[in-house]
Tab-separated table of C-alpha atoms and ligand atoms in Angstrom:
chain	number	residue	atom	x	y	z
A	1	MET	CA	14.857	16.380	-0.267
A	2	SER	CA	13.042	19.124	-2.163
A	3	GLN	CA	10.246	18.570	-4.691
A	4	LYS	CA	12.668	19.732	-7.430
A	5	GLU	CA	15.199	17.017	-6.666
A	6	TYR	CA	12.723	14.161	-6.264
A	7	ASN	CA	9.837	13.831	-8.652
A	8	PRO	CA	7.967	10.592	-7.865
A	9	TYR	CA	6.551	10.430	-11.367
A	10	GLU	CA	10.018	10.649	-12.944
A	11	ASN	CA	11.134	7.945	-10.533
A	12	MET	CA	8.240	5.698	-11.599
A	13	LEU	CA	9.121	6.263	-15.271
A	14	ALA	CA	12.741	5.248	-14.632
A	15	VAL	CA	11.673	1.974	-12.966
A	16	LEU	CA	9.158	1.298	-15.750
A	17	LYS	CA	11.778	1.816	-18.451
A	18	GLN	CA	14.378	-0.335	-16.704
A	19	SER	CA	11.945	-3.239	-16.215
A	20	ALA	CA	10.569	-2.984	-19.768
A	21	GLU	CA	14.099	-3.088	-21.183
A	22	LYS	CA	14.904	-6.183	-19.100
A	23	LEU	CA	11.781	-7.780	-20.565
A	24	GLY	CA	13.056	-6.941	-24.047
A	25	LEU	CA	10.019	-4.764	-24.796
A	26	ASP	CA	10.050	-2.240	-27.590
A	27	PRO	CA	9.380	1.357	-26.394
A	28	ASP	CA	6.152	1.253	-28.438
A	29	ASP	CA	4.964	-1.677	-26.295
A	30	TYR	CA	4.986	0.346	-23.088
A	31	ALA	CA	4.611	3.942	-24.360
A	32	THR	CA	0.998	3.993	-23.133
A	33	LEU	CA	2.124	3.255	-19.562
A	34	CYS	CA	4.298	6.381	-19.486
A	35	TYR	CA	1.157	8.551	-19.388
A	36	PRO	CA	-1.920	8.286	-17.164
A	37	GLU	CA	-5.103	7.602	-19.126
A	38	ARG	CA	-6.903	10.400	-17.311
A	39	GLU	CA	-5.903	13.215	-14.921
A	40	LEU	CA	-8.649	15.178	-13.234
A	41	LYS	CA	-7.927	18.254	-11.137
A	42	VAL	CA	-10.890	19.720	-9.301
A	43	SER	CA	-11.600	22.677	-7.070
A	44	ILE	CA	-13.677	21.913	-3.999
A	45	PRO	CA	-15.415	24.909	-2.445
A	46	ILE	CA	-16.916	24.338	0.987
A	47	LYS	CA	-18.448	26.513	3.651
A	48	MET	CA	-16.287	26.397	6.771
A	49	ASP	CA	-17.821	26.338	10.250
A	50	ASP	CA	-17.145	30.093	10.623
A	51	GLY	CA	-19.345	30.797	7.578
A	52	LYS	CA	-16.434	31.633	5.220
A	53	VAL	CA	-15.893	29.826	1.923
A	54	LYS	CA	-12.624	27.978	1.352
A	55	VAL	CA	-11.610	26.322	-1.921
A	56	PHE	CA	-9.465	23.163	-1.783
A	57	GLU	CA	-7.659	21.416	-4.632
A	58	GLY	CA	-8.386	17.759	-5.385
A	59	TYR	CA	-7.153	15.135	-7.833
A	60	ARG	CA	-8.129	11.788	-9.318
A	61	VAL	CA	-5.770	10.083	-11.718
A	62	GLN	CA	-6.454	6.882	-13.650
A	63	HIS	CA	-3.198	5.412	-14.844
A	64	SER	CA	-4.275	2.275	-16.701
A	65	SER	CA	-7.523	0.398	-17.255
A	66	ALA	CA	-5.931	-2.176	-19.580
A	67	ARG	CA	-6.602	-5.025	-17.116
A	68	GLY	CA	-9.889	-3.832	-15.615
A	69	PRO	CA	-11.516	-0.932	-13.763
A	70	CYS	CA	-9.078	1.437	-12.067
A	71	LYS	CA	-8.423	0.973	-8.351
A	72	GLY	CA	-6.653	3.067	-5.761
A	73	GLY	CA	-6.933	5.056	-2.574
A	74	ILE	CA	-7.777	8.651	-1.769
A	75	ARG	CA	-5.476	10.569	0.575
A	76	PHE	CA	-6.065	13.789	2.470
A	77	HIS	CA	-2.698	15.482	2.934
A	78	GLN	CA	-1.364	19.010	2.835
A	79	ASP	CA	1.485	17.909	0.503
A	80	ALA	CA	-0.725	16.036	-1.999
A	81	ASN	CA	0.089	17.141	-5.549
A	82	MET	CA	-0.513	15.972	-9.097
A	83	ASP	CA	2.941	14.411	-9.653
A	84	GLU	CA	2.635	12.368	-6.478
A	85	VAL	CA	-0.901	11.221	-7.303
A	86	LYS	CA	0.185	10.306	-10.858
A	87	ALA	CA	3.062	8.180	-9.564
A	88	LEU	CA	0.882	6.506	-6.924
A	89	ALA	CA	-1.743	5.702	-9.589
A	90	ALA	CA	0.910	3.979	-11.726
A	91	TRP	CA	2.171	2.015	-8.715
A	92	MET	CA	-1.402	0.818	-8.157
A	93	SER	CA	-1.484	-0.503	-11.756
A	94	PHE	CA	1.722	-2.446	-11.019
A	95	LYS	CA	0.504	-3.669	-7.610
A	96	CYS	CA	-2.791	-5.004	-8.998
A	97	ALA	CA	-0.970	-6.617	-11.907
A	98	VAL	CA	1.685	-8.345	-9.793
A	99	VAL	CA	-0.968	-10.086	-7.666
A	100	ASN	CA	-3.035	-10.641	-10.822
A	101	ILE	CA	-6.335	-9.131	-9.731
A	102	PRO	CA	-8.415	-7.694	-12.611
A	103	TYR	CA	-7.860	-4.014	-11.950
A	104	GLY	CA	-5.909	-1.114	-13.367
A	105	GLY	CA	-4.465	1.616	-11.180
A	106	ALA	CA	-5.746	4.950	-9.898
A	107	LYS	CA	-5.166	7.334	-7.021
A	108	GLY	CA	-6.813	10.443	-5.663
A	109	GLY	CA	-6.208	13.103	-3.107
A	110	ILE	CA	-7.126	16.433	-1.637
A	111	LYS	CA	-4.507	19.001	-0.662
A	112	VAL	CA	-5.666	19.503	2.921
A	113	ASP	CA	-4.452	18.976	6.459
A	114	PRO	CA	-7.494	17.110	7.814
A	115	SER	CA	-6.434	17.677	11.432
A	116	LYS	CA	-7.261	21.385	10.897
A	117	LEU	CA	-10.878	20.684	9.840
A	118	SER	CA	-13.880	19.828	12.002
A	119	ARG	CA	-15.754	16.595	11.347
A	120	ASP	CA	-18.589	18.520	9.683
A	121	GLU	CA	-16.121	20.358	7.434
A	122	LEU	CA	-14.526	17.029	6.487
A	123	ILE	CA	-17.920	15.570	5.593
A	124	ARG	CA	-18.709	18.573	3.370
A	125	LEU	CA	-15.246	18.394	1.768
A	126	THR	CA	-15.576	14.663	1.050
A	127	ARG	CA	-19.090	14.982	-0.362
A	128	ARG	CA	-18.202	17.921	-2.656
A	129	TYR	CA	-15.021	16.157	-3.817
A	130	THR	CA	-17.128	13.070	-4.610
A	131	THR	CA	-19.516	15.096	-6.778
A	132	ARG	CA	-16.531	16.622	-8.615
A	133	ILE	CA	-15.006	13.212	-9.480
A	134	LEU	CA	-18.391	11.487	-9.857
A	135	PRO	CA	-18.355	11.344	-13.683
A	136	ILE	CA	-15.222	9.198	-13.702
A	137	ILE	CA	-15.778	6.853	-10.724
A	138	GLY	CA	-18.138	3.894	-10.371
A	139	PRO	CA	-18.037	0.139	-9.747
A	140	ASP	CA	-17.244	-0.545	-13.417
A	141	LYS	CA	-14.910	2.423	-13.908
A	142	ASP	CA	-12.809	3.392	-10.920
A	143	ILE	CA	-13.178	2.242	-7.315
A	144	PRO	CA	-11.564	4.412	-4.586
A	145	ALA	CA	-10.405	3.119	-1.176
A	146	PRO	CA	-8.861	4.562	2.010
A	147	ASP	CA	-5.285	5.862	1.988
A	148	VAL	CA	-3.312	8.302	4.166
A	149	ASN	CA	-5.704	10.133	6.564
A	150	THR	CA	-8.865	8.569	5.141
A	151	ASN	CA	-10.717	5.585	6.577
A	152	GLY	CA	-13.889	3.484	6.421
A	153	GLU	CA	-16.003	6.407	7.567
A	154	VAL	CA	-14.780	8.619	4.698
A	155	MET	CA	-15.536	5.748	2.291
A	156	ALA	CA	-19.067	5.580	3.723
A	157	TRP	CA	-19.567	9.317	2.959
A	158	ILE	CA	-18.312	8.773	-0.610
A	159	MET	CA	-20.597	5.781	-1.094
A	160	ASP	CA	-23.563	7.713	0.260
A	161	THR	CA	-22.930	10.737	-1.987
A	162	TYR	CA	-22.430	8.592	-5.094
A	163	SER	CA	-25.571	6.571	-4.259
A	164	MET	CA	-27.653	9.777	-3.829
A	165	PHE	CA	-26.779	10.800	-7.377
A	166	GLN	CA	-27.592	7.351	-8.773
A	167	GLY	CA	-30.859	7.151	-6.860
A	168	HIS	CA	-30.040	3.780	-5.312
A	169	CYS	CA	-27.429	2.218	-3.036
A	170	VAL	CA	-24.147	1.440	-4.862
A	171	PRO	CA	-21.832	-0.211	-2.319
A	172	GLY	CA	-19.330	-1.338	-4.997
A	173	VAL	CA	-18.224	2.236	-5.769
A	174	VAL	CA	-15.658	2.172	-2.932
A	175	THR	CA	-13.894	-0.457	-0.828
A	176	GLY	CA	-12.622	-0.333	2.727
A	177	LYS	CA	-16.150	0.455	3.951
A	178	PRO	CA	-17.371	-0.492	7.420
A	179	VAL	CA	-18.595	-4.115	7.410
A	180	GLU	CA	-22.110	-2.938	8.362
A	181	ILE	CA	-22.560	-1.224	4.971
A	182	GLY	CA	-20.925	-3.722	2.652
A	183	GLY	CA	-17.305	-3.833	3.805
A	184	SER	CA	-15.551	-7.194	3.880
A	185	VAL	CA	-14.563	-9.099	6.963
A	186	GLY	CA	-10.782	-9.406	7.088
A	187	ARG	CA	-10.164	-6.152	5.140
A	188	VAL	CA	-8.702	-4.214	8.078
A	189	GLU	CA	-6.099	-6.904	8.838
A	190	ALA	CA	-5.495	-7.861	5.195
A	191	THR	CA	-2.280	-5.908	4.550
A	192	GLY	CA	-0.599	-7.142	7.755
A	193	ARG	CA	-1.774	-10.695	7.101
A	194	GLY	CA	-0.434	-10.516	3.532
A	195	VAL	CA	2.940	-9.369	4.881
A	196	THR	CA	3.130	-12.463	7.105
A	197	ILE	CA	2.178	-14.773	4.201
A	198	ILE	CA	5.027	-13.320	2.105
A	199	THR	CA	7.447	-13.584	5.056
A	200	TYR	CA	6.675	-17.259	5.723
A	201	GLU	CA	6.974	-18.164	2.040
A	202	CYS	CA	10.226	-16.251	1.647
A	203	LEU	CA	11.678	-18.064	4.672
A	204	LYS	CA	10.525	-21.396	3.238
A	205	VAL	CA	12.037	-20.964	-0.229
A	206	ASN	CA	15.286	-19.785	1.352
A	207	ASP	CA	15.457	-22.824	3.686
A	208	MET	CA	15.170	-20.741	6.836
A	209	ASP	CA	13.294	-22.241	9.778
A	210	ALA	CA	10.474	-19.878	10.814
A	211	SER	CA	10.504	-21.275	14.356
A	212	SER	CA	14.014	-19.989	15.015
A	213	VAL	CA	14.166	-16.629	13.190
A	214	ALA	CA	14.182	-13.240	14.905
A	215	ILE	CA	11.805	-10.645	13.432
A	216	ALA	CA	11.996	-6.837	13.786
A	217	ILE	CA	9.060	-4.614	12.831
A	218	GLN	CA	9.191	-0.836	12.408
A	219	GLY	CA	5.716	0.662	12.977
A	220	MET	CA	3.002	-0.743	15.247
A	221	GLY	CA	-0.016	0.637	13.380
A	222	ASN	CA	-2.575	-1.252	11.373
A	223	VAL	CA	-0.043	-3.119	9.232
A	224	GLY	CA	2.886	-3.625	11.637
A	225	GLY	CA	0.612	-4.357	14.600
A	226	THR	CA	-1.420	-6.975	12.735
A	227	ALA	CA	1.741	-8.651	11.430
A	228	ALA	CA	3.246	-8.665	14.952
A	229	ASP	CA	0.067	-10.257	16.374
A	230	ILE	CA	0.054	-13.007	13.765
A	231	PHE	CA	3.752	-13.828	14.207
A	232	TYR	CA	3.429	-13.815	17.996
A	233	ASN	CA	0.289	-15.968	18.012
A	234	ASN	CA	2.030	-18.442	15.686
A	235	GLY	CA	4.932	-18.700	18.146
A	236	GLN	CA	7.504	-16.660	16.207
A	237	LYS	CA	10.074	-14.524	17.987
A	238	VAL	CA	9.438	-10.799	17.404
A	239	VAL	CA	12.571	-9.216	18.891
A	240	ALA	CA	11.984	-5.526	18.096
A	241	VAL	CA	9.042	-3.222	17.419
A	242	SER	CA	8.672	0.555	17.238
A	243	ASP	CA	6.306	3.471	16.803
A	244	TYR	CA	7.013	7.140	16.091
A	245	THR	CA	8.378	7.611	19.641
A	246	GLY	CA	11.012	4.861	19.344
A	247	GLY	CA	11.298	1.115	19.821
A	248	VAL	CA	11.871	-1.776	22.208
A	249	TYR	CA	14.174	-4.789	21.798
A	250	CYS	CA	14.453	-8.162	23.548
A	251	GLU	CA	16.653	-10.930	22.134
A	252	GLU	CA	14.432	-13.689	23.598
A	253	GLY	CA	11.329	-12.201	21.964
A	254	LEU	CA	8.908	-9.467	23.051
A	255	PRO	CA	5.544	-9.991	24.804
A	256	ILE	CA	3.596	-8.691	21.784
A	257	ASN	CA	0.197	-9.317	23.411
A	258	GLU	CA	1.165	-7.119	26.370
A	259	ILE	CA	2.665	-4.408	24.114
A	260	ARG	CA	-0.400	-4.329	21.852
A	261	ALA	CA	-2.721	-3.992	24.854
A	262	PHE	CA	-0.496	-1.164	26.160
A	263	LEU	CA	-0.628	0.676	22.806
A	264	ALA	CA	-4.379	0.103	22.473
A	265	GLY	CA	-4.750	2.089	25.694
A	266	GLY	CA	-3.524	5.207	23.836
A	267	ASN	CA	0.077	4.869	25.061
A	268	THR	CA	3.307	5.107	23.099
A	269	LEU	CA	6.309	2.781	23.182
A	270	ASN	CA	8.649	5.262	24.872
A	271	ASP	CA	6.501	4.829	28.008
A	272	TYR	CA	6.439	1.007	27.900
A	273	GLN	CA	8.131	-0.447	30.973
A	274	ASN	CA	9.424	-4.014	31.222
A	275	ASP	CA	12.761	-5.091	32.800
A	276	LYS	CA	13.446	-7.511	29.979
A	277	VAL	CA	13.333	-4.937	27.158
A	278	THR	CA	15.871	-2.373	25.986
A	279	HIS	CA	14.647	0.912	24.545
A	280	ILE	CA	16.086	1.639	21.094
A	281	THR	CA	15.719	4.342	18.440
A	282	ASN	CA	14.009	3.739	15.120
A	283	ASP	CA	17.393	3.776	13.403
A	284	GLU	CA	18.711	1.170	15.846
A	285	LEU	CA	15.697	-1.001	15.017
A	286	ILE	CA	16.590	-0.931	11.316
A	287	THR	CA	20.104	-2.216	12.032
A	288	CYS	CA	19.316	-4.462	15.043
A	289	LYS	CA	20.273	-8.140	15.269
A	290	CYS	CA	17.489	-9.952	13.448
A	291	ASP	CA	16.877	-12.273	10.509
A	292	VAL	CA	13.771	-10.587	9.087
A	293	LEU	CA	13.233	-6.822	9.008
A	294	ILE	CA	9.755	-5.466	8.278
A	295	PRO	CA	9.564	-1.702	7.709
A	296	ALA	CA	5.852	-0.956	8.287
A	297	ALA	CA	5.841	2.777	9.021
A	298	LEU	CA	6.996	5.325	6.454
A	299	GLU	CA	8.827	5.743	3.169
A	300	ASN	CA	12.618	6.355	3.001
A	301	GLN	CA	13.594	4.486	6.195
A	302	ILE	CA	16.304	2.254	4.712
A	303	THR	CA	18.827	4.603	3.161
A	304	ALA	CA	22.460	4.733	2.028
A	305	ASP	CA	23.251	5.788	5.617
A	306	ASN	CA	22.011	2.642	7.352
A	307	ALA	CA	21.799	-0.054	4.629
A	308	GLU	CA	25.384	-1.262	5.098
A	309	ALA	CA	24.774	-1.902	8.811
A	310	ILE	CA	21.583	-3.927	8.307
A	311	GLN	CA	21.907	-7.429	9.790
A	312	ALA	CA	18.654	-8.929	8.486
A	313	LYS	CA	18.870	-11.506	5.703
A	314	ILE	CA	15.337	-10.793	4.501
A	315	ILE	CA	13.469	-7.478	4.272
A	316	VAL	CA	9.723	-7.558	3.684
A	317	GLU	CA	8.538	-4.092	2.655
A	318	ALA	CA	5.188	-3.526	4.348
A	319	ALA	CA	5.316	0.261	3.996
A	320	ASN	CA	5.220	1.889	0.580
A	321	GLY	CA	8.676	2.927	-0.612
A	322	PRO	CA	10.656	2.290	2.614
A	323	THR	CA	13.932	1.657	0.731
A	324	THR	CA	15.764	4.299	-1.296
A	325	VAL	CA	17.304	3.462	-4.671
A	326	GLU	CA	20.827	3.847	-3.224
A	327	ALA	CA	20.032	1.565	-0.281
A	328	ASP	CA	18.589	-1.010	-2.662
A	329	GLU	CA	21.929	-1.235	-4.483
A	330	ILE	CA	23.809	-1.717	-1.208
A	331	LEU	CA	21.373	-4.433	-0.081
A	332	ASN	CA	21.690	-6.231	-3.416
A	333	LYS	CA	25.485	-6.283	-3.060
A	334	LYS	CA	25.078	-7.693	0.470
A	335	ASN	CA	22.725	-10.399	-0.917
A	336	VAL	CA	19.907	-9.274	1.338
A	337	ILE	CA	16.602	-10.510	-0.104
A	338	VAL	CA	14.131	-7.623	-0.435
A	339	CYS	CA	10.484	-8.570	-0.964
A	340	PRO	CA	9.231	-5.367	-2.640
A	341	ASP	CA	6.308	-3.255	-1.481
A	342	ILE	CA	4.178	-3.779	-4.607
A	343	LEU	CA	4.132	-7.481	-3.739
A	344	SER	CA	4.453	-7.585	0.067
A	345	ASN	CA	1.772	-5.026	0.980
A	346	ALA	CA	-0.744	-5.985	-1.723
A	347	GLY	CA	-2.932	-7.916	0.766
A	348	GLY	CA	-5.060	-4.810	1.327
A	349	VAL	CA	-5.960	-4.311	-2.320
A	350	VAL	CA	-6.541	-8.045	-2.730
A	351	VAL	CA	-9.193	-8.043	0.010
A	352	SER	CA	-10.571	-4.777	-1.419
A	353	TYR	CA	-11.062	-6.784	-4.595
A	354	PHE	CA	-12.944	-9.433	-2.563
A	355	GLU	CA	-15.098	-6.663	-1.074
A	356	TRP	CA	-15.990	-5.365	-4.549
A	357	VAL	CA	-16.707	-8.906	-5.788
A	358	GLN	CA	-19.063	-9.438	-2.821
A	359	ASN	CA	-20.761	-6.055	-3.445
A	360	ILE	CA	-21.403	-6.553	-7.147
A	361	GLN	CA	-22.661	-10.092	-6.549
A	362	SER	CA	-24.722	-9.071	-3.489
A	363	LEU	CA	-23.319	-11.849	-1.329
A	364	THR	CA	-20.925	-12.117	1.592
A	365	TRP	CA	-17.917	-14.294	2.252
A	366	ASP	CA	-16.919	-15.500	5.706
A	367	LEU	CA	-13.494	-14.833	7.215
A	368	GLU	CA	-12.263	-18.322	6.429
A	369	GLU	CA	-12.971	-17.824	2.705
A	370	VAL	CA	-11.408	-14.347	2.677
A	371	ASN	CA	-8.187	-15.513	4.351
A	372	ARG	CA	-7.932	-18.740	2.348
A	373	THR	CA	-8.288	-16.889	-0.970
A	374	LEU	CA	-5.905	-14.130	0.155
A	375	ASN	CA	-3.357	-16.791	1.043
A	376	LYS	CA	-3.674	-18.433	-2.365
A	377	ILE	CA	-3.287	-15.174	-4.305
A	378	MET	CA	-0.309	-13.937	-2.262
A	379	LEU	CA	1.531	-17.274	-2.508
A	380	THR	CA	0.987	-17.514	-6.259
A	381	ALA	CA	2.256	-13.957	-6.735
A	382	PHE	CA	5.295	-14.515	-4.507
A	383	ASN	CA	6.300	-17.675	-6.335
A	384	GLU	CA	5.872	-16.117	-9.783
A	385	VAL	CA	8.118	-13.228	-8.766
A	386	ALA	CA	10.672	-15.491	-7.012
A	387	GLU	CA	10.901	-17.797	-10.044
A	388	LEU	CA	11.429	-14.912	-12.477
A	389	SER	CA	13.996	-13.402	-10.112
A	390	LYS	CA	15.918	-16.693	-10.188
A	391	GLU	CA	15.531	-17.255	-13.929
A	392	LYS	CA	16.606	-13.748	-14.974
A	393	GLU	CA	19.063	-13.315	-12.080
A	394	VAL	CA	17.479	-10.022	-11.034
A	395	PRO	CA	16.429	-8.828	-7.555
A	396	MET	CA	12.860	-9.529	-6.414
A	397	ARG	CA	11.902	-5.875	-6.930
A	398	MET	CA	12.895	-5.894	-10.581
A	399	ALA	CA	11.192	-9.271	-11.064
A	400	ALA	CA	7.945	-7.944	-9.524
A	401	TYR	CA	7.919	-4.977	-11.919
A	402	MET	CA	8.692	-7.284	-14.830
A	403	VAL	CA	5.750	-9.561	-13.969
A	404	ALA	CA	3.450	-6.549	-13.636
A	405	ILE	CA	4.550	-4.749	-16.802
A	406	LYS	CA	4.365	-7.927	-18.872
A	407	ARG	CA	0.769	-8.462	-17.716
A	408	ILE	CA	-0.307	-4.883	-18.433
A	409	THR	CA	1.378	-4.652	-21.842
A	410	THR	CA	0.015	-8.078	-22.840
A	411	ALA	CA	-3.509	-6.959	-21.898
A	412	GLY	CA	-3.029	-3.796	-23.967
A	413	LYS	CA	-1.874	-5.813	-26.980
A	414	LEU	CA	-4.721	-8.325	-26.691
A	415	ARG	CA	-7.169	-5.415	-26.740
A	416	GLY	CA	-5.744	-4.284	-30.059
A	417	GLY	CA	-2.973	-1.968	-28.944
A	418	PRO	CA	-3.004	1.773	-28.324
A	419	ILE	CA	-3.500	2.798	-31.953
A	420	SER	CA	-6.146	0.262	-32.915
A	421	LEU	CA	-8.801	2.968	-33.075
A	422	GLY	CA	-6.648	5.132	-35.318
B	1	NAD	N1	-3.136	0.065	5.857
B	1	NAD	C1	-3.033	-0.538	4.687
B	1	NAD	O1	-3.919	-1.298	4.248
B	1	NAD	C2	-1.801	-0.354	3.849
B	1	NAD	C3	-1.748	-0.935	2.571
B	1	NAD	C4	-0.577	-0.819	1.801
B	1	NAD	C5	0.499	-0.109	2.317
B	1	NAD	N2	0.415	0.465	3.554
B	1	NAD	C6	1.585	1.207	4.040
B	1	NAD	O2	2.031	0.662	5.281
B	1	NAD	C7	2.589	1.681	6.095
B	1	NAD	C8	1.898	1.687	7.459
B	1	NAD	O3	0.500	1.877	7.257
B	1	NAD	P1	-0.536	1.717	8.488
B	1	NAD	O4	-1.877	1.633	7.855
B	1	NAD	O5	-0.059	0.633	9.402
B	1	NAD	O6	-0.360	3.125	9.188
B	1	NAD	P2	-0.709	3.510	10.702
B	1	NAD	O7	-0.879	4.972	10.703
B	1	NAD	O8	-1.773	2.644	11.255
B	1	NAD	O9	0.636	3.140	11.514
B	1	NAD	C9	1.871	3.746	11.275
B	1	NAD	C10	2.846	3.323	12.351
B	1	NAD	O10	4.113	3.906	12.053
B	1	NAD	C11	4.588	4.617	13.194
B	1	NAD	N3	5.407	5.743	12.780
B	1	NAD	C12	4.989	6.971	12.353
B	1	NAD	N4	6.045	7.757	12.128
B	1	NAD	C13	7.138	7.014	12.417
B	1	NAD	C14	8.526	7.258	12.393
B	1	NAD	N5	9.009	8.458	12.039
B	1	NAD	N6	9.367	6.254	12.719
B	1	NAD	C15	8.868	5.057	13.089
B	1	NAD	N7	7.573	4.760	13.151
B	1	NAD	C16	6.724	5.727	12.814
B	1	NAD	C17	3.340	5.051	13.929
B	1	NAD	O11	3.613	5.345	15.285
B	1	NAD	C18	2.473	3.812	13.749
B	1	NAD	O12	2.845	2.837	14.704
B	1	NAD	C19	2.426	2.967	5.269
B	1	NAD	O13	3.610	3.148	4.518
B	1	NAD	C20	1.290	2.661	4.337
B	1	NAD	O14	1.356	3.436	3.157
B	1	NAD	C21	-0.722	0.365	4.315
């Protein structure tokens, strides 16, 4: 689909409007949310290793700070653009609101293919980008985190650059840092763990016995791999998993420990050999015989082309945007329960919040405290969304947006409304 046909920001506005109307809000109540509070576009000149100067384009967008400082990742991608970053910033506002952590939403990015840059070039790019966005970030203003093609190391460079300009160490300016410099234990696994918490609760409220369900997971990276480990170690039957090379299926349940060790060795699933497993394509995984389907790879995986054939009764969206609007309608008609991405994959931002709390209080939590508090927040959020879904007879996705938009608009009103300074 071309950029012209699909504008993520227009898509976000459509969802916002639909949810606000369901809530009975007046357009004046949510007008503020239709525009980001701040959009910053920067040019980032760096000296390349060959001595030439190259200028990259970067962005930081703050969608809403009604409920607290803005929060959201920074991605390095050749297709990054302002409309995408604007939409992702708004989705962060909704994600933080649905799990009720005191943040607004933001997102940032640099239009760059990081695989084409050396490590030294990447360091220079990250540091110069940080100085360009420095006036609008900070522990009380806007706290970046890793996203596509950025990681703990990149966060460490951002923290170091920001701290140099402040003249002292400011760990709370970013989250997702290495534990050695103020990162939180449990942050790396948090999104996958959150996905399993939502899955177990969804099974429970729908009277499905976790010990007998079959689970299929698309994507064996950080999120899918962690979720698979947790399910397997708890004795659940994971019948299918995949990576970008394809998947494997076994009706009796896969040896996840063996598969994870195989992948950790730098291998891919197409090379995995075991007499008990059948090799399948990623599309076959989506429609395979299972009770719970967890897309944990990319966006746009469940589409109008495969939604009708899906056999799962529950879908837990671990990836961002794995289901198209058309597929969503088909799934609703089939009474498939879809736990939406803004709820299901919020575990990462929740533990980012814990990291920031630890940083600004200069203390550390242990893993038990991190996981216990994550569990509590995810369960509360799930049940609030599930109850509203039941009460208003709307799908879980709509209910999640309604919860989020109500919280953000209420915060805005309590602060005096958008025109209170006028
Ligand atoms: N990591 C987080 O904290 C986090 C938080 C929220 C949302 N998410 C979302 O979860 C998804 C996965 O993130 P991750 O951190 O696990 O990424 P990752 O890069 O660690 O893993 C991605 C996995 O998807 C597989 N994959 C890639 N292309 C594929 C394809 N065409 N078909 C099938 N599988 C394919 C890869 O082989 C890999 O196993 C993304 O949509 C991401 O935006 C991640």
